[in-house]
PDB file of C-alpha atoms in Angstrom:
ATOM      1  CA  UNK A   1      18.517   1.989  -0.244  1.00  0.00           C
ATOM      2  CA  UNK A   2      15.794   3.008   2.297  1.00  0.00           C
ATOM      3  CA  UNK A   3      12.816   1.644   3.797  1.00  0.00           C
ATOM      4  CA  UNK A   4      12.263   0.003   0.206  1.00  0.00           C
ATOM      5  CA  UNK A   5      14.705  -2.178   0.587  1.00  0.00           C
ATOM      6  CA  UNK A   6      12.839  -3.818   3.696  1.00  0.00           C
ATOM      7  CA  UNK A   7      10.218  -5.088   1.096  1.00  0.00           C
ATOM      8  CA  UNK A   8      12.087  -5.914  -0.931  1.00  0.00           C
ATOM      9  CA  UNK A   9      14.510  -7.837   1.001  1.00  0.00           C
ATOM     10  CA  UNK A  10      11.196  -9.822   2.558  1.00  0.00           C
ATOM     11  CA  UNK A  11       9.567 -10.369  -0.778  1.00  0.00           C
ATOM     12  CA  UNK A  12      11.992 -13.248  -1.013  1.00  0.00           C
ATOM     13  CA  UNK A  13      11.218 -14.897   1.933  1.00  0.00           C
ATOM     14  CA  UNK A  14       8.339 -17.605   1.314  1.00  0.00           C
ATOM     15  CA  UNK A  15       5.655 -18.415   2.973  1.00  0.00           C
ATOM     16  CA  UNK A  16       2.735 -20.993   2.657  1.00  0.00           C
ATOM     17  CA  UNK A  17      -0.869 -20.829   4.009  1.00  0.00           C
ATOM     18  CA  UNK A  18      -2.995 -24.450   4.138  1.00  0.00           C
ATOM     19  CA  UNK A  19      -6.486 -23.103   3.820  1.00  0.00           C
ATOM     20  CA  UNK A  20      -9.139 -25.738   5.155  1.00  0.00           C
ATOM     21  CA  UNK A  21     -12.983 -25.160   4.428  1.00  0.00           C
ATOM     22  CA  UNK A  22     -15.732 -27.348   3.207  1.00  0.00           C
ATOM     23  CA  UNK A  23     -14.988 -25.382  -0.366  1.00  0.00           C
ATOM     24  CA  UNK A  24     -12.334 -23.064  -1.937  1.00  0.00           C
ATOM     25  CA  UNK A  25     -14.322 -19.973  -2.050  1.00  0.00           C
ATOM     26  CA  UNK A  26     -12.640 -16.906  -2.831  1.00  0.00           C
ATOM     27  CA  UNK A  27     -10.174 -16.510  -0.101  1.00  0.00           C
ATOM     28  CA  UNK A  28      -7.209 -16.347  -2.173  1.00  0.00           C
ATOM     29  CA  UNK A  29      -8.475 -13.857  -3.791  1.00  0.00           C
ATOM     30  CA  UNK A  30      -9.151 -11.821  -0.589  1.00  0.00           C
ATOM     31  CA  UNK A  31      -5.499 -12.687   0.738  1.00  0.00           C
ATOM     32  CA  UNK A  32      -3.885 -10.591  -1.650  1.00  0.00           C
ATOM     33  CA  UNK A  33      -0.369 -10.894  -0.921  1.00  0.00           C
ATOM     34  CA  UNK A  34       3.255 -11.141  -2.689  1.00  0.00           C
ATOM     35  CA  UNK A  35       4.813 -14.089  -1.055  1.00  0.00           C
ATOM     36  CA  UNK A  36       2.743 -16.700   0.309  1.00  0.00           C
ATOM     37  CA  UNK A  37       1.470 -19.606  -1.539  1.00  0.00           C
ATOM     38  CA  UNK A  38      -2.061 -21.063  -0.909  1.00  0.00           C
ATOM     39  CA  UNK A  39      -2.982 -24.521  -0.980  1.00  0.00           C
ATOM     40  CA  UNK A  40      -6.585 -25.502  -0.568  1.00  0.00           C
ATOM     41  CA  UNK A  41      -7.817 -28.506   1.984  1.00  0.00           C
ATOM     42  CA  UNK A  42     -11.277 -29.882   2.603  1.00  0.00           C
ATOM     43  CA  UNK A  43     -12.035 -28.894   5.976  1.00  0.00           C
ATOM     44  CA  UNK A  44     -11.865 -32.264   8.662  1.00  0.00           C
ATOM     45  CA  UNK A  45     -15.140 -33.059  10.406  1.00  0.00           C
ATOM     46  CA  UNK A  46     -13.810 -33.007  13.554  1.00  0.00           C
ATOM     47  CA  UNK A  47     -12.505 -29.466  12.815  1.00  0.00           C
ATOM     48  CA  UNK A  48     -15.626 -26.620  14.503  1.00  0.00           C
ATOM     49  CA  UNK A  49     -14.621 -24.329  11.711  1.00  0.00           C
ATOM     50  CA  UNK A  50     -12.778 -23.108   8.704  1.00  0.00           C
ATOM     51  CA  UNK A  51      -8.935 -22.514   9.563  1.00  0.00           C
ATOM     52  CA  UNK A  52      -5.735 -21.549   8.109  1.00  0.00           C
ATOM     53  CA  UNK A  53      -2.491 -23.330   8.778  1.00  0.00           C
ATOM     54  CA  UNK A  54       0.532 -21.262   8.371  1.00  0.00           C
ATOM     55  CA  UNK A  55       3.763 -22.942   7.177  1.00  0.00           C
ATOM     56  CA  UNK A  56       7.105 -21.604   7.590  1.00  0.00           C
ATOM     57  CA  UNK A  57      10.708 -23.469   6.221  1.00  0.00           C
ATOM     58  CA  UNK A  58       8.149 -26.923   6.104  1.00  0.00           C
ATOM     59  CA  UNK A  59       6.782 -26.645   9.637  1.00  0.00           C
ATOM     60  CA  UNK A  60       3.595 -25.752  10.632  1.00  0.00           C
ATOM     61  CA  UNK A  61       3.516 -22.537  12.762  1.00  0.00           C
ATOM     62  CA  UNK A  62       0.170 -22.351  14.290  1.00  0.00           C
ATOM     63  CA  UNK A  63      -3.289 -22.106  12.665  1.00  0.00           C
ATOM     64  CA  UNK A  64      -5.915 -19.097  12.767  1.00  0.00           C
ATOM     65  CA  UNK A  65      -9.638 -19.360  12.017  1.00  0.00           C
ATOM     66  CA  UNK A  66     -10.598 -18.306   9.090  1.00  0.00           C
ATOM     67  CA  UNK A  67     -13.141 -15.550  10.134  1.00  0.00           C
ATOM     68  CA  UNK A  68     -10.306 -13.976  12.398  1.00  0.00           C
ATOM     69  CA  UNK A  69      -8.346 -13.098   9.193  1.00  0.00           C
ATOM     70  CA  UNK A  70     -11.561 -11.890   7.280  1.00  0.00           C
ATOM     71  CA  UNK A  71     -12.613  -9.578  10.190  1.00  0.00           C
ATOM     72  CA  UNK A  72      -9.031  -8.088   9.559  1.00  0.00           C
ATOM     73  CA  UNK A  73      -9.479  -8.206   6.057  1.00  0.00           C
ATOM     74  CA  UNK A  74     -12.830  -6.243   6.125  1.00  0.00           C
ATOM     75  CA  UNK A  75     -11.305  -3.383   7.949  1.00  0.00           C
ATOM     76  CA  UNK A  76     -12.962  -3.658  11.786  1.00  0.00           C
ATOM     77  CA  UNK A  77     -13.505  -0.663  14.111  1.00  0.00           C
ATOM     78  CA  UNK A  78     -10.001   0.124  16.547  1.00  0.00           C
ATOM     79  CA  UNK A  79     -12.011  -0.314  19.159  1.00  0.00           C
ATOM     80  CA  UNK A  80     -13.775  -3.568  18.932  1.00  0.00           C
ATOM     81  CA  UNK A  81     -10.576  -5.469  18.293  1.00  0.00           C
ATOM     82  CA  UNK A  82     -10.453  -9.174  19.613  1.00  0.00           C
ATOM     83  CA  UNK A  83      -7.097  -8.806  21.348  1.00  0.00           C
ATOM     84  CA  UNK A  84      -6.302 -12.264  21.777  1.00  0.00           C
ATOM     85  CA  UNK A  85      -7.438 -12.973  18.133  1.00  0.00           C
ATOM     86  CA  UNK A  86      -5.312  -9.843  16.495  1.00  0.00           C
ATOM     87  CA  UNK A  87      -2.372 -10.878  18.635  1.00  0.00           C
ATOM     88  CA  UNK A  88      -2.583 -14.153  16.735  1.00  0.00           C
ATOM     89  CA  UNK A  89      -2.373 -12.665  13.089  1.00  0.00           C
ATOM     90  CA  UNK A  90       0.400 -10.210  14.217  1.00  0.00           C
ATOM     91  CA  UNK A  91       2.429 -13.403  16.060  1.00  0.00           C
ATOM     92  CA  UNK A  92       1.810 -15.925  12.803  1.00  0.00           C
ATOM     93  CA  UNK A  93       1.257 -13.627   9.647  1.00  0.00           C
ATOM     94  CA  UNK A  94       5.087 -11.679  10.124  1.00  0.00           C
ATOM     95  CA  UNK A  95       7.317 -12.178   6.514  1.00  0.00           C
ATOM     96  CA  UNK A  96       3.941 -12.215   4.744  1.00  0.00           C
ATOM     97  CA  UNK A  97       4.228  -9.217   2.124  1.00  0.00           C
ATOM     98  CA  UNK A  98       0.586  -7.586   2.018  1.00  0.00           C
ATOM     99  CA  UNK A  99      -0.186  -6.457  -1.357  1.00  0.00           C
ATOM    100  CA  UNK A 100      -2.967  -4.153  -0.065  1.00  0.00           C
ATOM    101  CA  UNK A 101      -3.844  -2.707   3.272  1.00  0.00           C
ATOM    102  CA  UNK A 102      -5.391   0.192   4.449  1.00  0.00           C
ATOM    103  CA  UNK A 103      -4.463   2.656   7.226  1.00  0.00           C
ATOM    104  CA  UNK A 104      -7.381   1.398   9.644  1.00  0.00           C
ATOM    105  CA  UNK A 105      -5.303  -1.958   9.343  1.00  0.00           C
ATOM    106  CA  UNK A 106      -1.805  -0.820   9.796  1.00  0.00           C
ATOM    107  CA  UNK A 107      -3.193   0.522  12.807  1.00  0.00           C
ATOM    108  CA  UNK A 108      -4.431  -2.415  14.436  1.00  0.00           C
ATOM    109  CA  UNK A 109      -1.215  -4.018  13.431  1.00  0.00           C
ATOM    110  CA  UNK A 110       0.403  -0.887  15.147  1.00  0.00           C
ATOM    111  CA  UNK A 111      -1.728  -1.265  18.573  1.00  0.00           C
ATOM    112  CA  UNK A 112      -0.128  -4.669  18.441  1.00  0.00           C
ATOM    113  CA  UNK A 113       3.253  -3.522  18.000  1.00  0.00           C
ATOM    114  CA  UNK A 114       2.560  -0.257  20.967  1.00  0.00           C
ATOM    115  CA  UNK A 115       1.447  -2.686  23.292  1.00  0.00           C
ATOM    116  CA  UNK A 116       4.646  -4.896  23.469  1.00  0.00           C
ATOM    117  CA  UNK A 117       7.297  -2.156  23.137  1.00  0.00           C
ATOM    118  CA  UNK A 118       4.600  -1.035  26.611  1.00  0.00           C
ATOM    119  CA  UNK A 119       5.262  -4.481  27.616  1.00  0.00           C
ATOM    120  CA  UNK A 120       8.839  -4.632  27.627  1.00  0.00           C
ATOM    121  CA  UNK A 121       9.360  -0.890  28.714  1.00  0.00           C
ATOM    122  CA  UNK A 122      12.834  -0.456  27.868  1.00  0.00           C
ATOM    123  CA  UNK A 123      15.152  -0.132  24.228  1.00  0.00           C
ATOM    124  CA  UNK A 124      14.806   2.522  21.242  1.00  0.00           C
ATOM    125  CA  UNK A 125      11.548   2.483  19.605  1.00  0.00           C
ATOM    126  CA  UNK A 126      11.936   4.855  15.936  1.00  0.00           C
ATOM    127  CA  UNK A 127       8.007   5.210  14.153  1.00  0.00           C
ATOM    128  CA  UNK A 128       7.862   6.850  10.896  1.00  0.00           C
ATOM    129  CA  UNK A 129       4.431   8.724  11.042  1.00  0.00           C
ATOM    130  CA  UNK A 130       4.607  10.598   7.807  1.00  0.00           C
ATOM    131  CA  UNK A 131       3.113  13.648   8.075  1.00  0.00           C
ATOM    132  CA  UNK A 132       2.856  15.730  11.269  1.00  0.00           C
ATOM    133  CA  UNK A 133      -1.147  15.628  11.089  1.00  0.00           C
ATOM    134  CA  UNK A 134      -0.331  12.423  11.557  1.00  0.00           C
ATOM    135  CA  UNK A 135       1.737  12.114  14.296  1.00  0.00           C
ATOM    136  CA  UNK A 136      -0.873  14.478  16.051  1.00  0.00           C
ATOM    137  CA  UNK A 137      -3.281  11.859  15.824  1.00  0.00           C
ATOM    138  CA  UNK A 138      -1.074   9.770  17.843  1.00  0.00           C
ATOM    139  CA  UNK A 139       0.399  12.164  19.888  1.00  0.00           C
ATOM    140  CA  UNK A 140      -1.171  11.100  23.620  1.00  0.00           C
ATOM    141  CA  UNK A 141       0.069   7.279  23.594  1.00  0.00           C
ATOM    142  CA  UNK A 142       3.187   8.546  22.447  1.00  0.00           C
ATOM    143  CA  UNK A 143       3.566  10.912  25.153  1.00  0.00           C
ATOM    144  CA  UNK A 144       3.114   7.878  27.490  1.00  0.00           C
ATOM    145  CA  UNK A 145       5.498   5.713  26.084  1.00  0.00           C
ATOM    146  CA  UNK A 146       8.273   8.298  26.211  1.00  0.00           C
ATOM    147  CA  UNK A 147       7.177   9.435  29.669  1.00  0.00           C
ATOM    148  CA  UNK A 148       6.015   6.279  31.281  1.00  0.00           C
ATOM    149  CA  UNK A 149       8.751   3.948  30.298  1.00  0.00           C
ATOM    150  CA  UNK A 150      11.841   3.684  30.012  1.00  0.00           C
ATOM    151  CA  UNK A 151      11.604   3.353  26.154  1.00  0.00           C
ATOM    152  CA  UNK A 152      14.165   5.713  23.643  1.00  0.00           C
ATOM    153  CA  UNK A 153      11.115   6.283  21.697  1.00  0.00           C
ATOM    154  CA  UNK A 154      11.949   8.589  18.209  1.00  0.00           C
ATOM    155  CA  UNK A 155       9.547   9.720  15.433  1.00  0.00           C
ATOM    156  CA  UNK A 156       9.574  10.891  11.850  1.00  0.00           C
ATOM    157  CA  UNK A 157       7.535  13.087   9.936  1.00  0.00           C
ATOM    158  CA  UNK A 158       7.643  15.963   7.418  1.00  0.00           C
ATOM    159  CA  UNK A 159       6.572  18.937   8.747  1.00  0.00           C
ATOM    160  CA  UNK A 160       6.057  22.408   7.584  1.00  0.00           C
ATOM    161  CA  UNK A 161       7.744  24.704  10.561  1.00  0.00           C
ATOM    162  CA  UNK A 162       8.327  24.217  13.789  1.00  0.00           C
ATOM    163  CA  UNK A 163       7.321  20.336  14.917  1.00  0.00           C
ATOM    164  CA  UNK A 164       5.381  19.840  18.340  1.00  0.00           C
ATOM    165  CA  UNK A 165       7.300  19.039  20.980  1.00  0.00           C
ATOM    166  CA  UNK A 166       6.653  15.838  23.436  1.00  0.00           C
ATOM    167  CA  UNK A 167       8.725  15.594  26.740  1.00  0.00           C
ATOM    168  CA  UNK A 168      10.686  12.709  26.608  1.00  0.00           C
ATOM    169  CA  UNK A 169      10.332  11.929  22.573  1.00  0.00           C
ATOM    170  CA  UNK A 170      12.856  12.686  20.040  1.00  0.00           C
ATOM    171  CA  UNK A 171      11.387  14.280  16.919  1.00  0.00           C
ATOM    172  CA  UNK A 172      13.101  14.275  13.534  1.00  0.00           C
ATOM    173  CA  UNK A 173      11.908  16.469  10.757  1.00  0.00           C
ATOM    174  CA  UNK A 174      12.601  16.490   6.719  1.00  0.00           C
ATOM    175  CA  UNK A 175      11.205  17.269   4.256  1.00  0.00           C
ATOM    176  CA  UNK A 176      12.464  14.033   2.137  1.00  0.00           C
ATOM    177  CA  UNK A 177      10.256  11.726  -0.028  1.00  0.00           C
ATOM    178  CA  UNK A 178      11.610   8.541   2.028  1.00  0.00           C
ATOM    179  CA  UNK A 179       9.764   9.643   5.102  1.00  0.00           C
ATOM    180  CA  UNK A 180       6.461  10.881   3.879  1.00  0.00           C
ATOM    181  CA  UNK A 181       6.241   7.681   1.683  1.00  0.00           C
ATOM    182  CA  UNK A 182       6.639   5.022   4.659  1.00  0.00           C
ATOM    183  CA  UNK A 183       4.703   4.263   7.870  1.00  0.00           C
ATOM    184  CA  UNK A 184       7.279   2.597   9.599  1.00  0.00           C
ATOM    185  CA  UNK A 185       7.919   1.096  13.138  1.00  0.00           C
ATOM    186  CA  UNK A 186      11.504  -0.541  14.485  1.00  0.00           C
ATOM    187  CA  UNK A 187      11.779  -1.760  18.166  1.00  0.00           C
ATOM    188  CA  UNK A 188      15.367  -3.184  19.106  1.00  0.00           C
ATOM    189  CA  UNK A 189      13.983  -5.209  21.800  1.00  0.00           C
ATOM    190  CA  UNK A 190      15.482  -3.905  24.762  1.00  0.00           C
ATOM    191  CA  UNK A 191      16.775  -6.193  27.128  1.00  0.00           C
ATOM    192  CA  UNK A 192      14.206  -8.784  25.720  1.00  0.00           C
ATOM    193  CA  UNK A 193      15.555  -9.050  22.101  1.00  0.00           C
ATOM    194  CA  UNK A 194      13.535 -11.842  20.989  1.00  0.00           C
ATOM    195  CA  UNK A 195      10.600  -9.381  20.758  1.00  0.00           C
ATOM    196  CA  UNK A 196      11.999  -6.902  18.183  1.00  0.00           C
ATOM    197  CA  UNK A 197       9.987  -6.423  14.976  1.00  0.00           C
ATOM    198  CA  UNK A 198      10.215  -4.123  12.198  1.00  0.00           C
ATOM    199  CA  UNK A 199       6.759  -2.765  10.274  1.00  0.00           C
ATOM    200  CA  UNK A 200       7.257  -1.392   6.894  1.00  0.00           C
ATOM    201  CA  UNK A 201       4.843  -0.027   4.704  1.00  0.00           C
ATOM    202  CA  UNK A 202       4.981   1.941   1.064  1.00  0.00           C
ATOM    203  CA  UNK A 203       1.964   4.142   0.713  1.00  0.00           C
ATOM    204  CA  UNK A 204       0.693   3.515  -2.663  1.00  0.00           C
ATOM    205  CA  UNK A 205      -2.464   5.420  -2.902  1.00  0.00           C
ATOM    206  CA  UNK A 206      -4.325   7.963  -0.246  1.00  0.00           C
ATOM    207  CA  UNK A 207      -5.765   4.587   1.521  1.00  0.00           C
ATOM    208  CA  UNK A 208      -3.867   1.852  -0.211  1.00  0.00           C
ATOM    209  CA  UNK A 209      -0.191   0.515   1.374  1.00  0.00           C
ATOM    210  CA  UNK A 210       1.767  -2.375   0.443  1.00  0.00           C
ATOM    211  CA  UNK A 211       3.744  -3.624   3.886  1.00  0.00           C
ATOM    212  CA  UNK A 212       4.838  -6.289   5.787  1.00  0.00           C
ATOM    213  CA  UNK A 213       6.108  -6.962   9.632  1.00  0.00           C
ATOM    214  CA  UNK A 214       8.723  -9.124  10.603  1.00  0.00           C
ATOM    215  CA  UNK A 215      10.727 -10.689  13.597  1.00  0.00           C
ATOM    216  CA  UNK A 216      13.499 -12.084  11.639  1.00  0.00           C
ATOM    217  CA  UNK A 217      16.609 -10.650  13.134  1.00  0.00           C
ATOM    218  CA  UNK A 218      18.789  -9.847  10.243  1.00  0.00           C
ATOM    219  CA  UNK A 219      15.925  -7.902   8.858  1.00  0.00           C
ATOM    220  CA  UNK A 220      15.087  -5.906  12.030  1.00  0.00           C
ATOM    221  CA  UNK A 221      19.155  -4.942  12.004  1.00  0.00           C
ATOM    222  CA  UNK A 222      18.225  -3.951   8.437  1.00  0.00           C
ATOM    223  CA  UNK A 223      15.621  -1.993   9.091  1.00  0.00           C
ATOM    224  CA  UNK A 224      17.284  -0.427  11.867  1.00  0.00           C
ATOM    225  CA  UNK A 225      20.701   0.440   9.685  1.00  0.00           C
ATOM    226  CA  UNK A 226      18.442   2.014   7.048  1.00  0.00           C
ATOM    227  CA  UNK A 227      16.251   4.643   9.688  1.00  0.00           C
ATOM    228  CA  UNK A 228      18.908   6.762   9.906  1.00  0.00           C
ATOM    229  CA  UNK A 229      19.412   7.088   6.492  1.00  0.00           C
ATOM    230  CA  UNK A 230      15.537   8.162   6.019  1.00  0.00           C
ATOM    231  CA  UNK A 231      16.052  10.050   9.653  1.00  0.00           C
ATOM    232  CA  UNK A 232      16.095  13.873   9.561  1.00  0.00           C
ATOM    233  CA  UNK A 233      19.474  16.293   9.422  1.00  0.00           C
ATOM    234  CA  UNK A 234      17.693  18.498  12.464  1.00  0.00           C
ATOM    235  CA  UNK A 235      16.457  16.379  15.905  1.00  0.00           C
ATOM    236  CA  UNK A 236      14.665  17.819  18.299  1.00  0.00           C
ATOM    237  CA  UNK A 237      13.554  16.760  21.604  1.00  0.00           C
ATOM    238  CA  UNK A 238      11.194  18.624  23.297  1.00  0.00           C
ATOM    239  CA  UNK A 239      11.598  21.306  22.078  1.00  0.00           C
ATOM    240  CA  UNK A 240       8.769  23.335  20.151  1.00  0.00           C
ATOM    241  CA  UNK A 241       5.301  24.689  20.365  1.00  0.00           C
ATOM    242  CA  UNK A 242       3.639  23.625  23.546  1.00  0.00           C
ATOM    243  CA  UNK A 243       1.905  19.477  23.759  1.00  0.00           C
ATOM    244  CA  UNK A 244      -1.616  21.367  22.975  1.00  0.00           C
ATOM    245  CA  UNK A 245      -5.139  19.626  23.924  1.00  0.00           C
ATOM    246  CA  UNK A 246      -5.886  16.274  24.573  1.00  0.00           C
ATOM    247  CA  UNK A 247      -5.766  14.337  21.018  1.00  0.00           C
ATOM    248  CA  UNK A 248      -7.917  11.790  19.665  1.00  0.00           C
ATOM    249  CA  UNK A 249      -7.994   8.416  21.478  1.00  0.00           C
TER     250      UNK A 249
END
């Protein structure tokens, strides 16, 4: 089964987006995703801007402006991120099956994600990385979260040799396909379970991943059932090569 079955499983979950703007334009086009139905409003004149209302079992959700989910779309810098406005998308835009997104926004969906496990401080955290280059990227906040919390905090990755050690983090190695074809994050929520999530993504191309997040609770228990099945045979925890120089921010 596997990570796969994640996106699977949330394909079939629907979703509908009201899109309100003084003309259709070509934001469905831009919104590529494998769930969510769009239905086109003219914008109100008492509304300041172009928004999008997001609909969920025939309620509506919330609303985002428009321009907050094209500055997402058009792959912003990590560090110019509008907190408040990212938090949004990652809060309202969960079950929505992204047909294409790039690493630079998986990332800022991640910072999201690192942030509230911080938040809450306590429960198993288990983040599929990929490759080790890649966890080595991330490597510093990591190091915090298993040393400044009281988070269970695991990774994945395929590694060639021995993998680098980080005090308090459990590593798990394999060589297996599963692992170097998902980005993955699973949070059980601690002793606050109503903020568990579960990111899974399927690396289609070098830059190219087709993912979704979600906070639905029978998927989360998926996703967390199928992690050990794409977890490595040998765990370490710090254990390795030394934690070397300071990595990128």
């Amino acid at each position: 089964m596997g990570m796969g079955a994640i996106l699977d499983e949330a394909e079939r979950h629907r979703k509908s987006l009201v899109y309100y703007a003084p003309d259709p334009g070509d934001f469905r086009e831009q919104f590529d995703t494998r769930n969510v139905e769009i239905a086109y409003r003219e914008l109100p004149q008492s509304a300041p801007e172009p928004f999008v209302a997001i609909r969920d079992d025939g309620r509506v959700r919330g609303v985002i402006a428009v321009e907050t989910i094209r500055e997402y779309l058009r792959r912003p810098r990590l560090d110019r991120r509008d907190t408040d406005a990212y938090r949004a998308i990652v809060d309202l835009l969960d079950d929505t099956v992204f047909a294409s997104l790039d690493r630079r926004q998986l990332l800022l969906t991640a910072r999201e994600f690192e942030d509230r496990t911080w938040r809450v401080g306590t429960g198993t955290l288990h983040v599929g990385f990929q490759s080790a280059a890649r966890f080595a990227d991330q490597r510093s906040l990591y190091r915090r979260l298993a040393g400044e919390t009281d988070l269970d905090v695991h990774a994945y990755f395929v590694v060639d040799g021995d993998p680098p050690a980080v005090p308090g983090l459990t590593v798990h190695t394999e060589p297996a396909s599963e692992i170097g074809r998902h980005w993955f994050m699973v949070f059980d929520g601690g002793d606050q379970p109503d903020q568990q999530f579960a990111l899974v993504a399927e690396q289609l191309s070098e830059d190219d991943f087709y993912g979704v997040w979600t906070y639905d609770r029978s998927l989360v228990r998926r996703a967390l059932a199928e992690v050990p099945s794409a977890a490595a045979d040998r765990t370490r925890e710090g254990a390795g090569p030394e934690d070397g120089a300071e990595d990128r921010a």
